[in-house]
Amino acid sequence: MTRPDFDVIVAGAGAGGAAAAYYLGQAGLRVLVVEKARLPRYKPCGGAIPRPTLARFPFDFTNLISAAPTAVRFTFSNLPYVDLPLPDRPIVNVQRSQFDAFLLARSGAEVLEGVAVSDVAEGVSQVRVRAGERSLIIFNLDNQLKIFIFRIIIRY
Ligand SMILES: Cc1cc2nc3c(=O)[nH]c(=O)nc-3n(C[C@H](O)[C@H](O)[C@H](O)COP(=O)(O)OP(=O)(O)OC[C@H]3O[C@@H](n4cnc5c(N)ncnc54)[C@H](O)[C@@H]3O)c2cc1C
């Protein structure tokens, strides 16, 4: 049986994909991240991240943090606003292009950029992912555990 090219292929190198790639790599899996944009790609986002999220990674994010707000203002149209004080500064702001690239670089995953995942085909004995001109094998169907992981990832 042909050896799989990768154990897992992650579509998208956003924060979600990069974090998934990191944890899957930590679990000993061979991971490919396929990103349809060129990296680093701009992401429209406030970039507000709770500190407990950062604490899930063994990295020093200090150089990526541009602000740590002391309050959040809720406002709409001309209505009176409400300020919620954040004395412990539990949220920080980052530039997503930098943050996502930082995580991806530390994931240990192989990266294919400027290529979109266009199809996932589950055959009799293999699962293949089409990314641009490439057709990559991720699972041989004799390994039920990997198929289980694959389905979870596709679902979420
Ligand atoms: C205006 C705005 C402000 C926001 N502010 C905040 C905030 O302050 N804090 C917060 O936590 N969240 C915020 N969000 C939400 C946050 O941006 C998203 O929840 C987050 O980006 C999701 O991360 P992700 O990695 O799942 O997806 P994304 O960051 O969107 O990454 C998905 C990646 O997949 C790639 N892709 C898509 N299809 C394919 C394909 N077929 N093949 C290969 N690659 C593909 C895309 O190019 C993209 O790079 C905001 C969102 C918006 C729109």
PDB file of C-alpha atoms and ligand atoms in Angstrom:
ATOM      1  CA  MET A   1       0.000   0.000   0.000  1.00  0.00           C
ATOM      2  CA  THR A   2       1.306   3.497  -0.866  1.00  0.00           C
ATOM      3  CA  ARG A   3       2.644   5.379   2.134  1.00  0.00           C
ATOM      4  CA  PRO A   4       0.554   8.477   2.923  1.00  0.00           C
ATOM      5  CA  ASP A   5       2.185  11.778   1.989  1.00  0.00           C
ATOM      6  CA  PHE A   6       1.010  13.291   5.284  1.00  0.00           C
ATOM      7  CA  ASP A   7      -0.991  12.190   8.296  1.00  0.00           C
ATOM      8  CA  VAL A   8      -3.054  15.363   8.272  1.00  0.00           C
ATOM      9  CA  ILE A   9      -3.649  18.186   5.817  1.00  0.00           C
ATOM     10  CA  VAL A  10      -4.921  21.414   7.367  1.00  0.00           C
ATOM     11  CA  ALA A  11      -6.740  23.737   4.958  1.00  0.00           C
ATOM     12  CA  GLY A  12      -6.046  27.351   5.897  1.00  0.00           C
ATOM     13  CA  ALA A  13      -3.153  28.944   7.740  1.00  0.00           C
ATOM     14  CA  GLY A  14      -5.192  31.258   9.974  1.00  0.00           C
ATOM     15  CA  ALA A  15      -4.867  31.139  13.728  1.00  0.00           C
ATOM     16  CA  GLY A  16      -7.132  28.084  13.804  1.00  0.00           C
ATOM     17  CA  GLY A  17      -5.169  26.154  11.191  1.00  0.00           C
ATOM     18  CA  ALA A  18      -1.789  27.128  12.624  1.00  0.00           C
ATOM     19  CA  ALA A  19      -2.836  26.122  16.147  1.00  0.00           C
ATOM     20  CA  ALA A  20      -4.232  22.814  14.882  1.00  0.00           C
ATOM     21  CA  ALA A  21      -1.006  22.175  12.971  1.00  0.00           C
ATOM     22  CA  TYR A  22       1.041  22.889  16.086  1.00  0.00           C
ATOM     23  CA  TYR A  23      -0.905  20.518  18.337  1.00  0.00           C
ATOM     24  CA  LEU A  24      -1.076  17.786  15.702  1.00  0.00           C
ATOM     25  CA  GLY A  25       2.674  18.088  15.214  1.00  0.00           C
ATOM     26  CA  GLN A  26       3.151  17.827  18.959  1.00  0.00           C
ATOM     27  CA  ALA A  27       1.128  14.602  18.817  1.00  0.00           C
ATOM     28  CA  GLY A  28       3.712  13.209  16.395  1.00  0.00           C
ATOM     29  CA  LEU A  29       1.708  13.530  13.185  1.00  0.00           C
ATOM     30  CA  ARG A  30       3.176  14.679   9.874  1.00  0.00           C
ATOM     31  CA  VAL A  31       1.190  17.788   8.984  1.00  0.00           C
ATOM     32  CA  LEU A  32       0.844  19.816   5.802  1.00  0.00           C
ATOM     33  CA  VAL A  33      -0.855  23.212   5.940  1.00  0.00           C
ATOM     34  CA  VAL A  34      -2.312  24.341   2.616  1.00  0.00           C
ATOM     35  CA  GLU A  35      -3.103  28.061   2.376  1.00  0.00           C
ATOM     36  CA  LYS A  36      -4.754  29.549  -0.681  1.00  0.00           C
ATOM     37  CA  ALA A  37      -3.301  33.030  -0.059  1.00  0.00           C
ATOM     38  CA  ARG A  38       0.330  34.081  -0.123  1.00  0.00           C
ATOM     39  CA  LEU A  39       1.775  34.378   3.386  1.00  0.00           C
ATOM     40  CA  PRO A  40       1.747  36.406   5.480  1.00  0.00           C
ATOM     41  CA  ARG A  41      -1.796  37.244   4.436  1.00  0.00           C
ATOM     42  CA  TYR A  42      -3.743  40.232   5.773  1.00  0.00           C
ATOM     43  CA  LYS A  43      -6.701  39.283   7.961  1.00  0.00           C
ATOM     44  CA  PRO A  44      -9.378  41.864   8.840  1.00  0.00           C
ATOM     45  CA  CYS A  45      -9.640  41.320  12.592  1.00  0.00           C
ATOM     46  CA  GLY A  46      -9.566  43.317  15.828  1.00  0.00           C
ATOM     47  CA  GLY A  47      -6.774  41.002  16.932  1.00  0.00           C
ATOM     48  CA  ALA A  48      -8.058  40.887  20.526  1.00  0.00           C
ATOM     49  CA  ILE A  49      -6.894  37.663  22.155  1.00  0.00           C
ATOM     50  CA  PRO A  50      -7.558  36.520  25.729  1.00  0.00           C
ATOM     51  CA  ARG A  51      -4.397  35.825  27.677  1.00  0.00           C
ATOM     52  CA  PRO A  52      -5.598  32.269  28.581  1.00  0.00           C
ATOM     53  CA  THR A  53      -5.525  31.514  24.848  1.00  0.00           C
ATOM     54  CA  LEU A  54      -1.878  32.573  24.659  1.00  0.00           C
ATOM     55  CA  ALA A  55      -1.145  30.472  27.751  1.00  0.00           C
ATOM     56  CA  ARG A  56      -2.072  27.368  25.771  1.00  0.00           C
ATOM     57  CA  PHE A  57       1.202  27.689  23.865  1.00  0.00           C
ATOM     58  CA  PRO A  58       4.739  27.444  25.260  1.00  0.00           C
ATOM     59  CA  PHE A  59       5.809  30.584  23.374  1.00  0.00           C
ATOM     60  CA  ASP A  60       6.686  34.119  24.387  1.00  0.00           C
ATOM     61  CA  PHE A  61       4.224  36.350  22.504  1.00  0.00           C
ATOM     62  CA  THR A  62       5.517  39.606  24.048  1.00  0.00           C
ATOM     63  CA  ASN A  63       6.934  41.043  20.824  1.00  0.00           C
ATOM     64  CA  LEU A  64       3.618  40.523  19.023  1.00  0.00           C
ATOM     65  CA  ILE A  65       1.488  42.405  21.544  1.00  0.00           C
ATOM     66  CA  SER A  66       0.619  45.923  20.385  1.00  0.00           C
ATOM     67  CA  ALA A  67      -1.774  46.836  23.235  1.00  0.00           C
ATOM     68  CA  ALA A  68      -3.390  45.508  26.414  1.00  0.00           C
ATOM     69  CA  PRO A  69      -6.601  47.494  26.909  1.00  0.00           C
ATOM     70  CA  THR A  70      -7.748  48.610  30.353  1.00  0.00           C
ATOM     71  CA  ALA A  71     -11.414  48.831  29.289  1.00  0.00           C
ATOM     72  CA  VAL A  72     -13.844  47.818  26.567  1.00  0.00           C
ATOM     73  CA  ARG A  73     -16.422  50.294  25.287  1.00  0.00           C
ATOM     74  CA  PHE A  74     -19.784  49.019  24.048  1.00  0.00           C
ATOM     75  CA  THR A  75     -21.388  51.527  21.743  1.00  0.00           C
ATOM     76  CA  PHE A  76     -23.998  51.665  19.001  1.00  0.00           C
ATOM     77  CA  SER A  77     -24.975  54.583  16.819  1.00  0.00           C
ATOM     78  CA  ASN A  78     -25.678  57.666  18.957  1.00  0.00           C
ATOM     79  CA  LEU A  79     -26.824  55.716  21.986  1.00  0.00           C
ATOM     80  CA  PRO A  80     -25.006  56.176  25.322  1.00  0.00           C
ATOM     81  CA  TYR A  81     -21.953  53.945  25.607  1.00  0.00           C
ATOM     82  CA  VAL A  82     -20.999  51.579  28.398  1.00  0.00           C
ATOM     83  CA  ASP A  83     -17.402  51.046  29.497  1.00  0.00           C
ATOM     84  CA  LEU A  84     -16.377  47.707  30.984  1.00  0.00           C
ATOM     85  CA  PRO A  85     -13.167  48.116  33.014  1.00  0.00           C
ATOM     86  CA  LEU A  86     -10.533  45.423  32.553  1.00  0.00           C
ATOM     87  CA  PRO A  87      -8.200  46.124  35.484  1.00  0.00           C
ATOM     88  CA  ASP A  88      -6.233  42.884  35.055  1.00  0.00           C
ATOM     89  CA  ARG A  89      -5.825  43.464  31.316  1.00  0.00           C
ATOM     90  CA  PRO A  90      -7.001  39.946  30.405  1.00  0.00           C
ATOM     91  CA  ILE A  91      -7.010  40.699  26.658  1.00  0.00           C
ATOM     92  CA  VAL A  92      -4.172  41.722  24.361  1.00  0.00           C
ATOM     93  CA  ASN A  93      -4.149  42.955  20.777  1.00  0.00           C
ATOM     94  CA  VAL A  94      -2.020  41.537  18.000  1.00  0.00           C
ATOM     95  CA  GLN A  95      -1.709  41.972  14.241  1.00  0.00           C
ATOM     96  CA  ARG A  96      -3.248  38.783  12.908  1.00  0.00           C
ATOM     97  CA  SER A  97      -0.875  38.476   9.951  1.00  0.00           C
ATOM     98  CA  GLN A  98       2.048  38.453  12.399  1.00  0.00           C
ATOM     99  CA  PHE A  99       0.334  36.306  15.016  1.00  0.00           C
ATOM    100  CA  ASP A 100      -0.794  33.634  12.546  1.00  0.00           C
ATOM    101  CA  ALA A 101       2.635  33.554  10.896  1.00  0.00           C
ATOM    102  CA  PHE A 102       4.319  33.238  14.297  1.00  0.00           C
ATOM    103  CA  LEU A 103       2.199  30.221  15.239  1.00  0.00           C
ATOM    104  CA  LEU A 104       2.612  28.611  11.845  1.00  0.00           C
ATOM    105  CA  ALA A 105       6.386  29.005  11.900  1.00  0.00           C
ATOM    106  CA  ARG A 106       6.499  27.180  15.246  1.00  0.00           C
ATOM    107  CA  SER A 107       4.069  24.446  14.270  1.00  0.00           C
ATOM    108  CA  GLY A 108       6.731  22.331  12.603  1.00  0.00           C
ATOM    109  CA  ALA A 109       4.306  21.724   9.733  1.00  0.00           C
ATOM    110  CA  GLU A 110       5.183  21.768   6.068  1.00  0.00           C
ATOM    111  CA  VAL A 111       3.433  24.674   4.340  1.00  0.00           C
ATOM    112  CA  LEU A 112       2.047  24.960   0.818  1.00  0.00           C
ATOM    113  CA  GLU A 113       0.972  28.562   0.138  1.00  0.00           C
ATOM    114  CA  GLY A 114      -0.860  30.175  -2.759  1.00  0.00           C
ATOM    115  CA  VAL A 115      -2.750  26.918  -3.326  1.00  0.00           C
ATOM    116  CA  ALA A 116      -6.356  26.105  -2.379  1.00  0.00           C
ATOM    117  CA  VAL A 117      -7.654  22.771  -1.187  1.00  0.00           C
ATOM    118  CA  SER A 118     -10.303  22.034  -3.790  1.00  0.00           C
ATOM    119  CA  ASP A 119     -11.405  18.494  -3.039  1.00  0.00           C
ATOM    120  CA  VAL A 120     -11.268  15.723  -0.452  1.00  0.00           C
ATOM    121  CA  ALA A 121     -11.995  12.297  -1.886  1.00  0.00           C
ATOM    122  CA  GLU A 122     -12.489   9.238   0.277  1.00  0.00           C
ATOM    123  CA  GLY A 123     -11.760   6.192  -1.862  1.00  0.00           C
ATOM    124  CA  VAL A 124     -11.885   2.502  -1.016  1.00  0.00           C
ATOM    125  CA  SER A 125      -8.393   2.359   0.366  1.00  0.00           C
ATOM    126  CA  GLN A 126      -7.213   5.960   0.634  1.00  0.00           C
ATOM    127  CA  VAL A 127      -8.234   9.518   1.323  1.00  0.00           C
ATOM    128  CA  ARG A 128      -6.834  12.010  -1.166  1.00  0.00           C
ATOM    129  CA  VAL A 129      -6.724  15.774  -0.943  1.00  0.00           C
ATOM    130  CA  ARG A 130      -6.470  17.885  -4.075  1.00  0.00           C
ATOM    131  CA  ALA A 131      -4.413  21.047  -3.637  1.00  0.00           C
ATOM    132  CA  GLY A 132      -3.730  22.839  -6.892  1.00  0.00           C
ATOM    133  CA  GLU A 133      -2.093  20.348  -9.202  1.00  0.00           C
ATOM    134  CA  ARG A 134      -1.202  17.977  -6.386  1.00  0.00           C
ATOM    135  CA  SER A 135      -3.215  14.990  -5.266  1.00  0.00           C
ATOM    136  CA  LEU A 136      -1.980  14.050  -1.820  1.00  0.00           C
ATOM    137  CA  ILE A 137      -2.678  10.871   0.095  1.00  0.00           C
ATOM    138  CA  ILE A 138      -3.375  11.393   3.770  1.00  0.00           C
ATOM    139  CA  PHE A 139      -4.734   8.078   4.979  1.00  0.00           C
ATOM    140  CA  ASN A 140      -4.639   4.484   4.081  1.00  0.00           C
ATOM    141  CA  LEU A 141      -7.900   3.056   5.275  1.00  0.00           C
ATOM    142  CA  ASP A 142      -6.271   0.318   7.284  1.00  0.00           C
ATOM    143  CA  ASN A 143      -5.706   2.845  10.033  1.00  0.00           C
ATOM    144  CA  GLN A 144      -9.074   3.476  11.612  1.00  0.00           C
ATOM    145  CA  LEU A 145      -7.755   5.833  14.266  1.00  0.00           C
ATOM    146  CA  LYS A 146      -6.386   8.270  11.708  1.00  0.00           C
ATOM    147  CA  ILE A 147      -9.664   8.238   9.805  1.00  0.00           C
ATOM    148  CA  PHE A 148     -11.442   9.054  13.023  1.00  0.00           C
ATOM    149  CA  ILE A 149      -9.117  12.028  13.616  1.00  0.00           C
ATOM    150  CA  PHE A 150      -9.573  13.119   9.999  1.00  0.00           C
ATOM    151  CA  ARG A 151     -13.362  13.188  10.332  1.00  0.00           C
ATOM    152  CA  ILE A 152     -13.208  15.194  13.535  1.00  0.00           C
ATOM    153  CA  ILE A 153     -10.942  17.785  11.900  1.00  0.00           C
ATOM    154  CA  ILE A 154     -13.096  18.067   8.785  1.00  0.00           C
ATOM    155  CA  ARG A 155     -16.172  18.570  10.974  1.00  0.00           C
ATOM    156  CA  TYR A 156     -14.668  21.300  13.157  1.00  0.00           C
TER     157      TYR A 156
HETATM  158  C1  LIG B   1     -13.822  42.739  11.502  1.00  0.00           C
HETATM  159  C2  LIG B   1     -13.505  41.527  12.352  1.00  0.00           C
HETATM  160  C3  LIG B   1     -12.956  41.711  13.620  1.00  0.00           C
HETATM  161  C4  LIG B   1     -12.672  40.610  14.434  1.00  0.00           C
HETATM  162  N1  LIG B   1     -12.093  40.808  15.646  1.00  0.00           N
HETATM  163  C5  LIG B   1     -11.786  39.759  16.420  1.00  0.00           C
HETATM  164  C6  LIG B   1     -11.117  39.943  17.663  1.00  0.00           C
HETATM  165  O1  LIG B   1     -10.806  41.048  18.071  1.00  0.00           O
HETATM  166  N2  LIG B   1     -10.813  38.840  18.398  1.00  0.00           N
HETATM  167  C7  LIG B   1     -11.148  37.567  17.967  1.00  0.00           C
HETATM  168  O2  LIG B   1     -10.853  36.588  18.687  1.00  0.00           O
HETATM  169  N3  LIG B   1     -11.754  37.368  16.782  1.00  0.00           N
HETATM  170  C8  LIG B   1     -12.071  38.426  16.016  1.00  0.00           C
HETATM  171  N4  LIG B   1     -12.666  38.209  14.802  1.00  0.00           N
HETATM  172  C9  LIG B   1     -12.949  36.842  14.393  1.00  0.00           C
HETATM  173  C10 LIG B   1     -11.641  36.181  13.935  1.00  0.00           C
HETATM  174  O3  LIG B   1     -11.054  36.953  12.894  1.00  0.00           O
HETATM  175  C11 LIG B   1     -11.938  34.765  13.426  1.00  0.00           C
HETATM  176  O4  LIG B   1     -12.656  34.061  14.405  1.00  0.00           O
HETATM  177  C12 LIG B   1     -10.633  34.034  13.153  1.00  0.00           C
HETATM  178  O5  LIG B   1      -9.897  34.698  12.157  1.00  0.00           O
HETATM  179  C13 LIG B   1     -10.904  32.618  12.709  1.00  0.00           C
HETATM  180  O6  LIG B   1      -9.629  32.015  12.515  1.00  0.00           O
HETATM  181  P1  LIG B   1      -9.466  30.855  11.483  1.00  0.00           P
HETATM  182  O7  LIG B   1      -8.033  30.437  11.495  1.00  0.00           O
HETATM  183  O8  LIG B   1     -10.498  29.819  11.756  1.00  0.00           O
HETATM  184  O9  LIG B   1      -9.877  31.480  10.079  1.00  0.00           O
HETATM  185  P2  LIG B   1      -9.121  32.588   9.220  1.00  0.00           P
HETATM  186  O10 LIG B   1      -8.251  33.448  10.050  1.00  0.00           O
HETATM  187  O11 LIG B   1     -10.192  33.242   8.395  1.00  0.00           O
HETATM  188  O12 LIG B   1      -8.177  31.735   8.285  1.00  0.00           O
HETATM  189  C14 LIG B   1      -8.715  30.879   7.305  1.00  0.00           C
HETATM  190  C15 LIG B   1      -7.648  30.715   6.245  1.00  0.00           C
HETATM  191  O13 LIG B   1      -8.054  29.658   5.370  1.00  0.00           O
HETATM  192  C16 LIG B   1      -7.676  30.030   4.051  1.00  0.00           C
HETATM  193  N5  LIG B   1      -8.525  29.231   3.177  1.00  0.00           N
HETATM  194  C17 LIG B   1      -9.858  29.327   2.991  1.00  0.00           C
HETATM  195  N6  LIG B   1     -10.278  28.381   2.126  1.00  0.00           N
HETATM  196  C18 LIG B   1      -9.172  27.661   1.760  1.00  0.00           C
HETATM  197  C19 LIG B   1      -8.965  26.542   0.894  1.00  0.00           C
HETATM  198  N7  LIG B   1      -9.982  25.951   0.213  1.00  0.00           N
HETATM  199  N8  LIG B   1      -7.712  26.054   0.770  1.00  0.00           N
HETATM  200  C20 LIG B   1      -6.688  26.620   1.452  1.00  0.00           C
HETATM  201  N9  LIG B   1      -6.823  27.694   2.264  1.00  0.00           N
HETATM  202  C21 LIG B   1      -8.051  28.193   2.427  1.00  0.00           C
HETATM  203  C22 LIG B   1      -7.925  31.527   3.999  1.00  0.00           C
HETATM  204  O14 LIG B   1      -7.180  32.147   2.979  1.00  0.00           O
HETATM  205  C23 LIG B   1      -7.454  31.963   5.399  1.00  0.00           C
HETATM  206  O15 LIG B   1      -6.088  32.346   5.423  1.00  0.00           O
HETATM  207  C24 LIG B   1     -12.961  39.295  13.967  1.00  0.00           C
HETATM  208  C25 LIG B   1     -13.489  39.110  12.685  1.00  0.00           C
HETATM  209  C26 LIG B   1     -13.760  40.205  11.890  1.00  0.00           C
HETATM  210  C27 LIG B   1     -14.315  39.982  10.510  1.00  0.00           C
END
